[in-house]
PDB file of C-alpha atoms in Angstrom:
ATOM      1  CA  PRO A  30      14.098 -57.066  50.535  1.00 54.00           C
ATOM      2  CA  LYS A  31      13.072 -59.629  47.903  1.00 53.00           C
ATOM      3  CA  ARG A  32      14.247 -58.011  44.193  1.00 55.00           C
ATOM      4  CA  THR A  33      11.317 -58.741  41.168  1.00 51.00           C
ATOM      5  CA  GLN A  34      13.208 -60.149  38.710  1.00 51.00           C
ATOM      6  CA  PHE A  35      12.153 -58.599  35.327  1.00 50.00           C
ATOM      7  CA  THR A  36      11.660 -61.308  32.182  1.00 53.00           C
ATOM      8  CA  MET A  37      10.586 -60.637  28.216  1.00 51.00           C
ATOM      9  CA  ALA A  38       8.203 -62.902  28.539  1.00 52.00           C
ATOM     10  CA  GLY A  39       6.987 -61.989  31.304  1.00 51.00           C
ATOM     11  CA  GLY A  40       7.847 -58.168  32.667  1.00 51.00           C
ATOM     12  CA  PHE A  41       8.113 -57.402  36.152  1.00 51.00           C
ATOM     13  CA  GLY A  42       7.037 -59.569  38.621  1.00 54.00           C
ATOM     14  CA  GLY A  43       5.944 -61.870  35.880  1.00 56.00           C
ATOM     15  CA  MET A  44       3.262 -58.697  34.538  1.00 59.00           C
ATOM     16  CA  PRO A  45       2.484 -58.470  31.169  1.00 61.00           C
ATOM     17  CA  PHE A  46       4.688 -56.739  28.459  1.00 59.00           C
ATOM     18  CA  ASP A  47       3.042 -53.470  27.240  1.00 64.00           C
ATOM     19  CA  ASP A  48       4.509 -52.833  23.835  1.00 62.00           C
ATOM     20  CA  ALA A  49       2.966 -49.572  23.814  1.00 62.00           C
ATOM     21  CA  LEU A  50       4.174 -48.809  25.986  1.00 60.00           C
ATOM     22  CA  TRP A  51       8.006 -48.648  23.738  1.00 60.00           C
ATOM     23  CA  THR A  52       6.481 -47.200  20.894  1.00 62.00           C
ATOM     24  CA  ASN A  53       9.843 -44.758  20.655  1.00 63.00           C
ATOM     25  CA  GLY A  54      12.095 -46.758  21.268  1.00 64.00           C
ATOM     26  CA  PRO A  55      13.987 -49.920  22.247  1.00 66.00           C
ATOM     27  CA  ARG A  56      12.400 -52.969  24.226  1.00 65.00           C
ATOM     28  CA  PRO A  57      14.061 -53.848  26.965  1.00 66.00           C
ATOM     29  CA  GLY A  58      17.327 -55.759  26.469  1.00 66.00           C
ATOM     30  CA  GLY A  59      18.133 -54.098  23.544  1.00 69.00           C
ATOM     31  CA  PHE A  60      19.553 -51.515  21.392  1.00 68.00           C
ATOM     32  CA  TYR A  61      17.980 -48.011  20.381  1.00 64.00           C
ATOM     33  CA  GLN A  62      18.808 -48.176  16.119  1.00 64.00           C
ATOM     34  CA  ALA A  63      19.041 -45.155  15.176  1.00 61.00           C
ATOM     35  CA  ARG A  64      16.200 -44.039  12.060  1.00 63.00           C
ATOM     36  CA  PRO A  65      18.028 -42.365   8.900  1.00 60.00           C
ATOM     37  CA  ALA A  66      17.139 -39.402   8.805  1.00 56.00           C
ATOM     38  CA  SER A  67      14.804 -38.719   6.097  1.00 61.00           C
ATOM     39  CA  LYS A  68      15.812 -37.201   2.926  1.00 64.00           C
ATOM     40  CA  ALA A  69      14.080 -34.061   2.678  1.00 64.00           C
ATOM     41  CA  LYS A  70      13.095 -31.906  -0.433  1.00 69.00           C
ATOM     42  CA  PRO A  71      14.395 -29.384  -1.088  1.00 71.00           C
ATOM     43  CA  ALA A  72      12.373 -25.930  -0.400  1.00 73.00           C
ATOM     44  CA  GLU A  73      11.607 -23.412  -3.787  1.00 77.00           C
ATOM     45  CA  PRO A  74      13.669 -20.657  -3.456  1.00 78.00           C
ATOM     46  CA  SER A  75      11.841 -17.355  -2.198  1.00 78.00           C
ATOM     47  CA  SER A  76      11.206 -15.527  -4.510  1.00 79.00           C
ATOM     48  CA  ARG A  77      10.636 -11.603  -4.439  1.00 81.00           C
ATOM     49  CA  THR A  78       8.929  -8.770  -6.725  1.00 80.00           C
ATOM     50  CA  THR A  79      11.491  -7.274  -9.086  1.00 84.00           C
ATOM     51  CA  GLN A  80       8.900  -5.130 -11.301  1.00 87.00           C
ATOM     52  CA  PRO A  81       5.228  -4.095 -10.830  1.00 91.00           C
ATOM     53  CA  ILE A  82       3.033  -5.647 -13.097  1.00 93.00           C
ATOM     54  CA  VAL A  83       0.022  -3.829 -12.928  1.00 96.00           C
ATOM     55  CA  THR A  84       0.109  -0.677 -12.105  1.00 96.00           C
ATOM     56  CA  GLY A  85      -1.614   3.389 -11.438  1.00 96.00           C
ATOM     57  CA  THR A  86      -0.178   6.733 -12.700  1.00 95.00           C
ATOM     58  CA  SER A  87       0.396  10.284 -10.579  1.00 96.00           C
ATOM     59  CA  VAL A  88      -1.381  10.466  -6.986  1.00 98.00           C
ATOM     60  CA  LEU A  89      -1.632  14.995  -6.592  1.00 98.00           C
ATOM     61  CA  ALA A  90      -2.983  17.178  -3.435  1.00 98.00           C
ATOM     62  CA  ILE A  91      -2.953  20.368  -2.479  1.00 98.00           C
ATOM     63  CA  LYS A  92      -3.127  20.801   1.834  1.00 97.00           C
ATOM     64  CA  CYS A  93      -5.206  23.464   2.264  1.00 95.00           C
ATOM     65  CA  SER A  94      -5.779  26.116   4.966  1.00 92.00           C
ATOM     66  CA  ASP A  95      -9.730  24.005   5.914  1.00 92.00           C
ATOM     67  CA  GLY A  96      -8.365  20.808   4.822  1.00 94.00           C
ATOM     68  CA  ILE A  97      -6.775  18.655   2.267  1.00 96.00           C
ATOM     69  CA  VAL A  98      -7.249  18.277  -2.413  1.00 97.00           C
ATOM     70  CA  MET A  99      -6.519  14.734  -3.564  1.00 98.00           C
ATOM     71  CA  ALA A 100      -7.149  13.463  -7.342  1.00 98.00           C
ATOM     72  CA  ALA A 101      -6.148  10.432  -9.452  1.00 97.00           C
ATOM     73  CA  ASP A 102      -7.099   8.842 -12.653  1.00 96.00           C
ATOM     74  CA  THR A 103      -8.363   5.407 -12.981  1.00 97.00           C
ATOM     75  CA  LEU A 104      -6.471   3.437 -15.364  1.00 96.00           C
ATOM     76  CA  GLY A 105      -4.348   0.294 -14.408  1.00 96.00           C
ATOM     77  CA  SER A 106      -1.665   0.339 -16.914  1.00 96.00           C
ATOM     78  CA  TYR A 107      -0.174  -3.390 -18.231  1.00 96.00           C
ATOM     79  CA  GLY A 108       3.029  -2.302 -18.809  1.00 92.00           C
ATOM     80  CA  SER A 109       2.323   0.199 -21.610  1.00 92.00           C
ATOM     81  CA  LEU A 110      -1.534  -1.348 -22.201  1.00 94.00           C
ATOM     82  CA  ALA A 111      -3.967   0.631 -20.457  1.00 94.00           C
ATOM     83  CA  ARG A 112      -5.756  -2.103 -19.961  1.00 94.00           C
ATOM     84  CA  PHE A 113      -8.186  -1.732 -16.499  1.00 96.00           C
ATOM     85  CA  ARG A 114     -10.337   1.524 -16.392  1.00 95.00           C
ATOM     86  CA  ASP A 115     -12.316   0.852 -13.666  1.00 95.00           C
ATOM     87  CA  VAL A 116      -9.252   1.040 -10.945  1.00 96.00           C
ATOM     88  CA  GLU A 117      -9.808   3.120  -7.676  1.00 96.00           C
ATOM     89  CA  ARG A 118      -6.746   4.892  -5.951  1.00 97.00           C
ATOM     90  CA  LEU A 119      -7.871   6.576  -3.529  1.00 97.00           C
ATOM     91  CA  CYS A 120      -9.169   4.891  -0.468  1.00 96.00           C
ATOM     92  CA  SER A 121     -10.296   6.605   3.150  1.00 96.00           C
ATOM     93  CA  VAL A 122      -8.710   5.828   6.669  1.00 96.00           C
ATOM     94  CA  GLY A 123     -11.226   6.229   9.631  1.00 92.00           C
ATOM     95  CA  ASP A 124     -13.172   9.693   8.889  1.00 92.00           C
ATOM     96  CA  ARG A 125     -10.557  12.351   8.456  1.00 94.00           C
ATOM     97  CA  THR A 126      -7.946  10.981   6.532  1.00 96.00           C
ATOM     98  CA  LEU A 127      -7.152  10.594   2.566  1.00 97.00           C
ATOM     99  CA  VAL A 128      -4.737   7.943   1.385  1.00 98.00           C
ATOM    100  CA  GLY A 129      -3.127   7.242  -2.257  1.00 97.00           C
ATOM    101  CA  ALA A 130      -1.093   5.360  -4.825  1.00 97.00           C
ATOM    102  CA  SER A 131       1.012   4.722  -7.360  1.00 97.00           C
ATOM    103  CA  GLY A 132       2.518   2.163  -8.150  1.00 96.00           C
ATOM    104  CA  ASP A 133       1.624  -1.553  -8.027  1.00 97.00           C
ATOM    105  CA  ILE A 134      -2.267  -2.007  -7.652  1.00 97.00           C
ATOM    106  CA  ALA A 135      -2.451  -5.581  -6.065  1.00 95.00           C
ATOM    107  CA  ASP A 136       0.244  -3.791  -3.134  1.00 96.00           C
ATOM    108  CA  PHE A 137      -2.223  -1.399  -2.341  1.00 97.00           C
ATOM    109  CA  HIS A 138      -4.735  -3.631  -2.503  1.00 97.00           C
ATOM    110  CA  ALA A 139      -2.281  -5.702   0.829  1.00 96.00           C
ATOM    111  CA  ILE A 140      -2.515  -1.547   2.162  1.00 97.00           C
ATOM    112  CA  LYS A 141      -5.507  -1.778   1.968  1.00 97.00           C
ATOM    113  CA  HIS A 142      -6.327  -4.697   3.713  1.00 97.00           C
ATOM    114  CA  MET A 143      -3.534  -3.372   6.414  1.00 96.00           C
ATOM    115  CA  LEU A 144      -5.554   0.271   6.858  1.00 96.00           C
ATOM    116  CA  GLY A 145      -8.820  -1.717   7.462  1.00 96.00           C
ATOM    117  CA  ASP A 146      -7.725  -3.682  10.179  1.00 95.00           C
ATOM    118  CA  ILE A 147      -5.727  -0.580  11.488  1.00 94.00           C
ATOM    119  CA  GLU A 148     -10.172   0.494  11.423  1.00 95.00           C
ATOM    120  CA  THR A 149     -10.754  -2.577  12.947  1.00 95.00           C
ATOM    121  CA  GLN A 150      -8.769  -2.260  16.235  1.00 94.00           C
ATOM    122  CA  ASN A 151      -9.279   1.312  16.487  1.00 93.00           C
ATOM    123  CA  ALA A 152     -13.682  -0.060  16.371  1.00 93.00           C
ATOM    124  CA  GLU A 153     -12.484  -1.557  18.911  1.00 93.00           C
ATOM    125  CA  TRP A 154     -10.972   0.078  20.890  1.00 92.00           C
ATOM    126  CA  ASP A 155     -13.077   2.539  20.976  1.00 89.00           C
ATOM    127  CA  ASP A 156     -11.727   4.952  22.966  1.00 90.00           C
ATOM    128  CA  GLY A 157     -13.719   7.983  21.314  1.00 87.00           C
ATOM    129  CA  HIS A 158      -9.959   8.797  19.559  1.00 90.00           C
ATOM    130  CA  PRO A 159     -10.085   9.262  15.449  1.00 91.00           C
ATOM    131  CA  ILE A 160      -7.965   7.797  13.626  1.00 94.00           C
ATOM    132  CA  GLU A 161      -4.736  10.579  12.802  1.00 94.00           C
ATOM    133  CA  ALA A 162      -3.266  11.871   9.474  1.00 95.00           C
ATOM    134  CA  ARG A 163      -0.142  11.602  10.935  1.00 95.00           C
ATOM    135  CA  SER A 164      -0.286   8.906  12.013  1.00 95.00           C
ATOM    136  CA  VAL A 165      -1.650   6.560   9.860  1.00 97.00           C
ATOM    137  CA  HIS A 166       1.395   7.596   7.392  1.00 97.00           C
ATOM    138  CA  THR A 167       3.606   7.417  10.723  1.00 97.00           C
ATOM    139  CA  TYR A 168       2.429   3.773  10.294  1.00 97.00           C
ATOM    140  CA  MET A 169       3.069   3.524   6.292  1.00 97.00           C
ATOM    141  CA  THR A 170       6.795   4.871   6.860  1.00 97.00           C
ATOM    142  CA  ARG A 171       7.599   2.215   8.379  1.00 97.00           C
ATOM    143  CA  VAL A 172       5.652  -0.619   7.014  1.00 97.00           C
ATOM    144  CA  MET A 173       7.338   0.621   3.775  1.00 97.00           C
ATOM    145  CA  TYR A 174      10.920   0.996   5.081  1.00 97.00           C
ATOM    146  CA  GLY A 175      10.461  -2.612   6.850  1.00 96.00           C
ATOM    147  CA  ARG A 176       9.176  -3.982   3.306  1.00 95.00           C
ATOM    148  CA  ARG A 177      12.259  -2.550   2.373  1.00 95.00           C
ATOM    149  CA  THR A 178      14.737  -4.177   4.563  1.00 95.00           C
ATOM    150  CA  LYS A 179      13.394  -7.078   3.635  1.00 92.00           C
ATOM    151  CA  MET A 180      14.567  -6.964   0.409  1.00 91.00           C
ATOM    152  CA  ASN A 181      10.650  -7.643  -0.802  1.00 92.00           C
ATOM    153  CA  PRO A 182       9.366  -3.737  -0.920  1.00 95.00           C
ATOM    154  CA  LEU A 183       6.014  -2.703  -1.564  1.00 96.00           C
ATOM    155  CA  TRP A 184       5.853  -1.252  -5.510  1.00 96.00           C
ATOM    156  CA  ASN A 185       4.158   1.761  -5.036  1.00 97.00           C
ATOM    157  CA  THR A 186       4.307   5.450  -3.921  1.00 97.00           C
ATOM    158  CA  LEU A 187       1.746   6.623  -1.342  1.00 98.00           C
ATOM    159  CA  VAL A 188       0.331   9.578  -0.405  1.00 98.00           C
ATOM    160  CA  VAL A 189      -1.708  10.770   3.140  1.00 98.00           C
ATOM    161  CA  GLY A 190      -3.625  13.825   3.589  1.00 97.00           C
ATOM    162  CA  GLY A 191      -6.805  14.293   6.324  1.00 95.00           C
ATOM    163  CA  PHE A 192      -7.662  16.923   8.844  1.00 93.00           C
ATOM    164  CA  THR A 193      -6.083  16.495  11.943  1.00 89.00           C
ATOM    165  CA  ALA A 194      -7.557  17.764  15.553  1.00 86.00           C
ATOM    166  CA  GLU A 195      -5.522  20.548  15.543  1.00 87.00           C
ATOM    167  CA  GLY A 196      -8.453  22.131  13.443  1.00 87.00           C
ATOM    168  CA  GLU A 197      -5.605  21.821  10.316  1.00 90.00           C
ATOM    169  CA  GLY A 198      -3.825  19.296   7.274  1.00 92.00           C
ATOM    170  CA  TYR A 199      -1.908  17.608   6.928  1.00 96.00           C
ATOM    171  CA  LEU A 200      -0.265  15.778   4.009  1.00 97.00           C
ATOM    172  CA  GLY A 201       3.092  13.509   3.619  1.00 97.00           C
ATOM    173  CA  TYR A 202       4.957  11.315   1.663  1.00 98.00           C
ATOM    174  CA  VAL A 203       6.277   8.106   1.239  1.00 98.00           C
ATOM    175  CA  ASP A 204       8.157   5.711  -1.792  1.00 97.00           C
ATOM    176  CA  LYS A 205       8.754   1.934  -1.333  1.00 95.00           C
ATOM    177  CA  ILE A 206      12.221   2.616  -0.259  1.00 95.00           C
ATOM    178  CA  GLY A 207      10.589   4.406   3.446  1.00 95.00           C
ATOM    179  CA  VAL A 208      11.472   8.017   1.829  1.00 96.00           C
ATOM    180  CA  ALA A 209       9.155  10.151   3.902  1.00 97.00           C
ATOM    181  CA  TYR A 210       8.020  14.183   4.493  1.00 97.00           C
ATOM    182  CA  THR A 211       5.614  16.297   4.489  1.00 97.00           C
ATOM    183  CA  ASP A 212       4.576  19.284   2.134  1.00 96.00           C
ATOM    184  CA  SER A 213       2.189  21.495   1.038  1.00 96.00           C
ATOM    185  CA  ALA A 214       1.892  20.613  -2.312  1.00 97.00           C
ATOM    186  CA  ILE A 215       2.443  16.918  -3.434  1.00 98.00           C
ATOM    187  CA  ALA A 216       2.524  15.298  -6.661  1.00 97.00           C
ATOM    188  CA  THR A 217       4.144  11.697  -7.847  1.00 97.00           C
ATOM    189  CA  GLY A 218       5.278   9.837 -10.415  1.00 94.00           C
ATOM    190  CA  TYR A 219       5.223  11.502 -13.699  1.00 95.00           C
ATOM    191  CA  GLY A 220       3.309  14.817 -11.807  1.00 95.00           C
ATOM    192  CA  SER A 221       6.096  15.019  -9.976  1.00 95.00           C
ATOM    193  CA  TYR A 222       7.498  16.726 -13.485  1.00 95.00           C
ATOM    194  CA  ILE A 223       4.978  18.418 -15.235  1.00 95.00           C
ATOM    195  CA  ALA A 224       1.943  18.991 -12.314  1.00 96.00           C
ATOM    196  CA  LEU A 225       4.148  20.388  -9.939  1.00 96.00           C
ATOM    197  CA  PRO A 226       4.885  23.204 -10.602  1.00 96.00           C
ATOM    198  CA  ILE A 227       1.294  24.086 -11.222  1.00 96.00           C
ATOM    199  CA  MET A 228       0.285  23.566  -7.729  1.00 97.00           C
ATOM    200  CA  ARG A 229       3.830  25.213  -6.093  1.00 96.00           C
ATOM    201  CA  GLU A 230       2.921  28.123  -8.093  1.00 96.00           C
ATOM    202  CA  ALA A 231      -0.757  28.473  -6.871  1.00 96.00           C
ATOM    203  CA  VAL A 232       0.192  27.101  -2.809  1.00 96.00           C
ATOM    204  CA  ASP A 233       2.812  30.296  -3.047  1.00 95.00           C
ATOM    205  CA  THR A 234       0.276  32.767  -4.874  1.00 95.00           C
ATOM    206  CA  ASN A 235      -2.185  32.349  -2.006  1.00 94.00           C
ATOM    207  CA  PRO A 236      -0.793  30.548   1.205  1.00 91.00           C
ATOM    208  CA  ASN A 237      -4.658  30.686   2.175  1.00 93.00           C
ATOM    209  CA  LEU A 238      -6.218  28.445  -0.997  1.00 95.00           C
ATOM    210  CA  THR A 239      -9.358  26.860   0.189  1.00 95.00           C
ATOM    211  CA  VAL A 240     -10.997  23.103  -0.684  1.00 95.00           C
ATOM    212  CA  ALA A 241     -13.400  24.786  -3.459  1.00 96.00           C
ATOM    213  CA  GLU A 242      -9.966  26.737  -5.204  1.00 96.00           C
ATOM    214  CA  ALA A 243      -8.065  23.998  -5.150  1.00 96.00           C
ATOM    215  CA  LYS A 244     -10.007  21.878  -6.481  1.00 96.00           C
ATOM    216  CA  PRO A 245     -10.155  23.565 -10.096  1.00 96.00           C
ATOM    217  CA  ILE A 246      -6.454  23.804  -9.673  1.00 97.00           C
ATOM    218  CA  LEU A 247      -6.196  19.717  -9.280  1.00 97.00           C
ATOM    219  CA  GLU A 248      -8.374  19.331 -12.334  1.00 96.00           C
ATOM    220  CA  ARG A 249      -5.519  21.248 -15.003  1.00 96.00           C
ATOM    221  CA  CYS A 250      -3.351  19.596 -13.458  1.00 96.00           C
ATOM    222  CA  LEU A 251      -5.141  16.153 -14.427  1.00 96.00           C
ATOM    223  CA  LYS A 252      -5.976  17.369 -17.799  1.00 94.00           C
ATOM    224  CA  VAL A 253      -2.178  18.692 -18.599  1.00 93.00           C
ATOM    225  CA  MET A 254      -2.068  15.007 -17.179  1.00 94.00           C
ATOM    226  CA  TYR A 255      -3.945  13.616 -19.610  1.00 94.00           C
ATOM    227  CA  TYR A 256      -2.346  15.349 -22.994  1.00 90.00           C
ATOM    228  CA  ARG A 257       1.002  14.640 -21.289  1.00 90.00           C
ATOM    229  CA  ASP A 258       1.032  11.242 -19.688  1.00 92.00           C
ATOM    230  CA  ALA A 259       0.397   7.948 -21.608  1.00 91.00           C
ATOM    231  CA  ARG A 260       0.006   5.974 -18.822  1.00 92.00           C
ATOM    232  CA  SER A 261      -2.958   8.385 -17.485  1.00 94.00           C
ATOM    233  CA  LEU A 262      -6.712   8.556 -18.912  1.00 94.00           C
ATOM    234  CA  ASN A 263      -9.746  11.475 -19.051  1.00 95.00           C
ATOM    235  CA  ARG A 264     -11.392  10.297 -16.085  1.00 95.00           C
ATOM    236  CA  HIS A 265     -10.688  10.474 -12.479  1.00 96.00           C
ATOM    237  CA  GLN A 266     -11.237  10.723  -8.928  1.00 97.00           C
ATOM    238  CA  ILE A 267     -10.766  13.679  -6.669  1.00 97.00           C
ATOM    239  CA  GLY A 268     -10.949  13.765  -2.879  1.00 97.00           C
ATOM    240  CA  VAL A 269     -11.509  16.138   0.088  1.00 97.00           C
ATOM    241  CA  ALA A 270     -10.700  15.971   3.455  1.00 96.00           C
ATOM    242  CA  THR A 271     -12.151  18.597   6.074  1.00 94.00           C
ATOM    243  CA  ALA A 272     -13.812  19.131   9.346  1.00 92.00           C
ATOM    244  CA  ASP A 273     -16.612  17.303   8.001  1.00 92.00           C
ATOM    245  CA  GLY A 274     -14.835  14.300   7.076  1.00 93.00           C
ATOM    246  CA  ALA A 275     -13.904  12.224   3.911  1.00 95.00           C
ATOM    247  CA  SER A 276     -15.287  11.545   0.864  1.00 96.00           C
ATOM    248  CA  ILE A 277     -14.205  10.565  -2.330  1.00 96.00           C
ATOM    249  CA  THR A 278     -16.051  11.230  -5.660  1.00 96.00           C
ATOM    250  CA  GLU A 279     -17.823   9.006  -8.074  1.00 96.00           C
ATOM    251  CA  PRO A 280     -15.276   8.856 -11.502  1.00 96.00           C
ATOM    252  CA  THR A 281     -15.594  11.230 -13.940  1.00 95.00           C
ATOM    253  CA  SER A 282     -14.045  13.063 -17.137  1.00 95.00           C
ATOM    254  CA  LEU A 283     -12.823  16.499 -18.156  1.00 91.00           C
ATOM    255  CA  GLU A 284     -13.582  17.782 -21.361  1.00 91.00           C
ATOM    256  CA  THR A 285     -10.461  18.242 -23.716  1.00 88.00           C
ATOM    257  CA  ASN A 286      -9.805  20.004 -27.058  1.00 87.00           C
ATOM    258  CA  TRP A 287      -6.992  18.419 -28.443  1.00 85.00           C
ATOM    259  CA  ASP A 288      -6.243  21.582 -31.245  1.00 85.00           C
ATOM    260  CA  ILE A 289      -2.974  21.696 -28.917  1.00 74.00           C
ATOM    261  CA  ALA A 290      -1.988  18.703 -30.756  1.00 78.00           C
ATOM    262  CA  ASP A 291      -0.983  20.732 -33.900  1.00 82.00           C
ATOM    263  CA  PHE A 292       1.121  22.739 -33.236  1.00 80.00           C
ATOM    264  CA  VAL A 293       3.694  19.378 -31.387  1.00 78.00           C
ATOM    265  CA  ARG A 294       6.373  19.095 -33.863  1.00 79.00           C
ATOM    266  CA  GLY A 295       9.256  16.349 -33.736  1.00 78.00           C
ATOM    267  CA  TYR A 296       7.493  13.345 -33.490  1.00 68.00           C
ATOM    268  CA  GLU A 297       6.328  12.287 -37.076  1.00 63.00           C
TER     269      GLU A 297
END
């Protein structure tokens, strides 16, 4: 059989040569010319948050026989400056779960977005299963530990509480490196030093403490915090989770008495 001769002028069998077919290679009969490697712009070094900027102080919570009670003030401190006085650090997840946060406010907003995604996914499933406090607590332990292992932690300490399907309260703690536990009384920040003893005494004295009885105890602790914690504010919210659902009050203030200041000595 007769072979078709290829020529640069006429292509195969006299057909014209189409350059578009060879845009990424050499022309027939030519040599492939390797392109010089492009000098990519060096990437910016990755950065991590090394310290929180705007922060919130303690979160207090007590597990009761008929639910849980959680409290936190509304101050966002910029270092030692009481910069933002209307920062809400309690949020609800689902119908019967509350989450409170100490630490970086911006990171807490990121966490709220994550929890909002959980609510959206649960609504899309529409299988009749509510979001349980135990599930939220477990999820946040994985999130916090996962971010810690990437050396990019969320600078928060979280308290997760709610009323379970078994008819009892649930109260859990998780910090920025994933350390987690459950307890009947939990306080974060400076409150773990000066408020937690008051709360534990109340729980040990009355193991069947009710939500109505726990509220005045937390209000007393908030007042002690305002007296002694320089990063606290006399404006707070109290959240309650019971069989009837979860609710968070509007910010309120407590009546204080600064006559006690006359007894403070040694700081002149």
